[in-house]
Amino acid sequence: MARLQAFQPFVIGTPPLGIAISSSDIDIACYAPDLDHFIASVTAKFGNLSGFKTKAISAQGKPAVCAVFQSHGWQIELFCQSVPTSQQWGVKHFLIERRLLETEPRLKSVVKKLKQDGMKTEPAFAFALGLEGDPYKALLALEIKTDAEISDLVSFKADAIKA
């Protein structure tokens, strides 16, 4: 993380939520106004690590870069956009998912089971909560909900969640 400080790194994904499965990786959201500079920097810092590669992609209609490599027994995926990390969908999803798990800890086992069955994280949360439509957008819609509204949503589904 110290090597990424210039890019506002934010660890997201399943390991910090306690819902990692055997195929999980460690995701780190980053911000850089100049994506070429980000690529040059991470290549200089991590390019010698096993499996290192970078790829230009698009996320939410904006250019992004992914850098992937192996370190400390984990696959690490750096995701960078010229959008501050606090505004990136991955960070927002992570914060919403953490809030949901704090409100209803029994969700953890349900989401983890759905992930083991092949679902991605956001669709697993949406399915467990009965959210309709695009799971990524449905989770983002929870961002503006009050704690009471989140609690009501999760409590409504709690009877269906097996501890």
Coordinates of C-alpha atoms in Angstrom, one line a residue:
M1 CA 0.0 0.0 0.0
A2 CA 2.9 2.4 0.7
R3 CA 4.1 2.0 -2.9
L4 CA 0.6 3.0 -4.1
Q5 CA 0.1 6.1 -1.8
A6 CA 0.2 8.5 -4.6
F7 CA -2.9 6.9 -6.1
Q8 CA -5.3 7.1 -3.2
P9 CA -5.4 3.2 -2.8
F10 CA -8.4 1.7 -1.2
V11 CA -8.6 -2.1 -0.5
I12 CA -11.9 -3.5 -1.6
G13 CA -13.3 -6.9 -2.4
T14 CA -14.1 -10.0 -0.6
P15 CA -11.1 -10.7 1.8
P16 CA -11.7 -7.6 4.0
L17 CA -15.5 -8.4 4.0
G18 CA -14.7 -11.9 5.3
I19 CA -16.5 -13.5 2.3
A20 CA -13.4 -14.6 0.3
I21 CA -13.5 -18.0 -1.5
S22 CA -10.6 -20.0 -2.9
S23 CA -10.7 -18.1 -6.2
S24 CA -10.9 -14.6 -4.6
D25 CA -8.2 -12.0 -5.2
I26 CA -7.3 -8.8 -3.4
D27 CA -8.7 -5.8 -5.2
I28 CA -7.2 -2.3 -4.7
A29 CA -9.0 0.7 -6.2
C30 CA -6.7 3.5 -7.3
Y31 CA -7.0 7.0 -8.7
A32 CA -4.7 8.7 -11.2
P33 CA -5.6 11.7 -13.4
D34 CA -3.0 10.3 -15.9
L35 CA -3.5 6.6 -16.5
D36 CA -0.3 6.3 -18.5
H37 CA 1.6 7.6 -15.5
F38 CA -0.2 5.0 -13.4
I39 CA 0.8 2.2 -15.8
A40 CA 4.5 3.4 -15.8
S41 CA 4.6 3.6 -12.0
V42 CA 3.0 0.2 -11.2
T43 CA 5.2 -1.4 -13.9
A44 CA 8.3 0.0 -12.3
K45 CA 7.1 -1.1 -8.8
F46 CA 5.5 -4.4 -9.5
G47 CA 6.5 -5.4 -13.0
N48 CA 9.0 -8.0 -11.7
L49 CA 6.3 -10.0 -9.8
S50 CA 4.8 -13.2 -11.1
G51 CA 2.0 -12.8 -13.6
F52 CA 2.3 -9.1 -13.9
K53 CA 0.3 -7.6 -16.7
T54 CA -1.7 -4.4 -17.4
K55 CA -4.8 -3.9 -19.5
A56 CA -6.7 -0.9 -20.6
I57 CA -10.5 -1.3 -20.0
S58 CA -13.6 0.7 -19.6
A59 CA -15.7 0.9 -16.5
Q60 CA -19.0 2.8 -16.2
G61 CA -18.2 4.4 -19.5
K62 CA -14.8 5.8 -18.5
P63 CA -11.3 4.6 -19.3
A64 CA -9.6 2.5 -16.6
V65 CA -6.5 0.3 -16.2
C66 CA -6.2 -3.0 -14.5
A67 CA -2.8 -4.3 -13.3
V68 CA -2.6 -7.9 -12.1
F69 CA 0.2 -9.8 -10.3
Q70 CA 0.9 -12.4 -7.7
S71 CA 2.2 -11.5 -4.3
H72 CA 2.2 -13.1 -0.8
G73 CA 0.1 -16.1 -2.1
W74 CA -2.6 -13.8 -3.5
Q75 CA -3.6 -12.5 -6.9
I76 CA -3.6 -8.7 -6.6
E77 CA -5.7 -6.6 -8.9
L78 CA -5.1 -2.9 -9.1
F79 CA -8.0 -1.0 -10.7
C80 CA -7.4 2.6 -11.6
Q81 CA -9.5 5.4 -13.0
S82 CA -9.2 9.1 -13.3
V83 CA -12.1 9.2 -10.9
P84 CA -11.2 9.7 -7.2
T85 CA -11.4 6.3 -5.3
S86 CA -14.3 7.6 -3.1
Q87 CA -16.4 8.0 -6.2
Q88 CA -15.6 4.7 -7.9
W89 CA -18.3 2.1 -8.1
G90 CA -16.1 -0.6 -6.6
V91 CA -15.4 1.4 -3.5
K92 CA -19.1 2.4 -3.2
H93 CA -20.1 -1.3 -3.6
F94 CA -17.6 -2.3 -0.9
L95 CA -18.8 0.2 1.6
I96 CA -22.5 -0.7 1.0
E97 CA -21.7 -4.4 1.3
R98 CA -19.7 -3.8 4.5
R99 CA -22.7 -1.9 5.9
L100 CA -25.1 -4.7 5.0
L101 CA -22.9 -7.3 6.7
E102 CA -22.6 -5.2 9.8
T103 CA -26.4 -4.8 9.9
E104 CA -27.0 -8.5 9.3
P105 CA -24.0 -10.8 9.9
R106 CA -25.9 -13.9 8.7
L107 CA -25.7 -12.5 5.2
K108 CA -22.0 -13.4 5.2
S109 CA -22.7 -17.2 4.9
V110 CA -25.4 -16.8 2.3
V111 CA -23.3 -14.5 0.1
K112 CA -20.3 -16.8 0.5
K113 CA -22.3 -19.8 -0.5
L114 CA -23.7 -18.0 -3.6
K115 CA -20.1 -17.0 -4.5
Q116 CA -19.0 -20.7 -4.2
D117 CA -21.8 -21.6 -6.5
G118 CA -20.4 -19.2 -9.1
M119 CA -22.0 -15.8 -8.5
K120 CA -20.1 -12.6 -8.5
T121 CA -20.2 -10.6 -5.3
E122 CA -22.7 -7.9 -6.2
P123 CA -25.2 -10.2 -7.8
A124 CA -24.9 -12.5 -4.8
F125 CA -25.8 -9.6 -2.4
A126 CA -28.6 -8.5 -4.7
F127 CA -30.0 -12.0 -4.9
A128 CA -29.8 -12.6 -1.2
L129 CA -31.7 -9.4 -0.6
G130 CA -34.2 -9.8 -3.4
L131 CA -33.1 -6.7 -5.1
E132 CA -34.4 -6.4 -8.7
G133 CA -32.8 -5.2 -11.9
D134 CA -29.1 -4.7 -12.5
P135 CA -27.4 -5.9 -9.3
Y136 CA -24.7 -3.3 -9.5
K137 CA -27.1 -0.4 -9.8
A138 CA -29.5 -1.9 -7.2
L139 CA -26.7 -2.0 -4.6
L140 CA -25.7 1.6 -5.5
A141 CA -29.3 2.7 -4.8
L142 CA -28.8 1.5 -1.2
E143 CA -26.0 4.1 -0.7
I144 CA -28.5 6.9 0.1
K145 CA -30.6 4.7 2.5
T146 CA -30.6 5.6 6.1
D147 CA -29.3 3.1 8.7
A148 CA -33.0 2.4 9.7
E149 CA -33.9 1.8 6.0
I150 CA -31.0 -0.6 5.6
S151 CA -31.9 -2.4 8.8
D152 CA -35.5 -2.7 7.7
L153 CA -34.5 -4.1 4.3
V154 CA -32.1 -6.7 5.9
S155 CA -34.5 -7.5 8.7
F156 CA -37.2 -8.2 6.2
K157 CA -35.0 -10.8 4.5
A158 CA -33.5 -12.1 7.8
D159 CA -36.2 -14.8 8.2
A160 CA -35.1 -16.3 4.8
I161 CA -31.4 -16.2 5.8
K162 CA -30.2 -19.4 7.4
A163 CA -27.7 -18.8 10.1

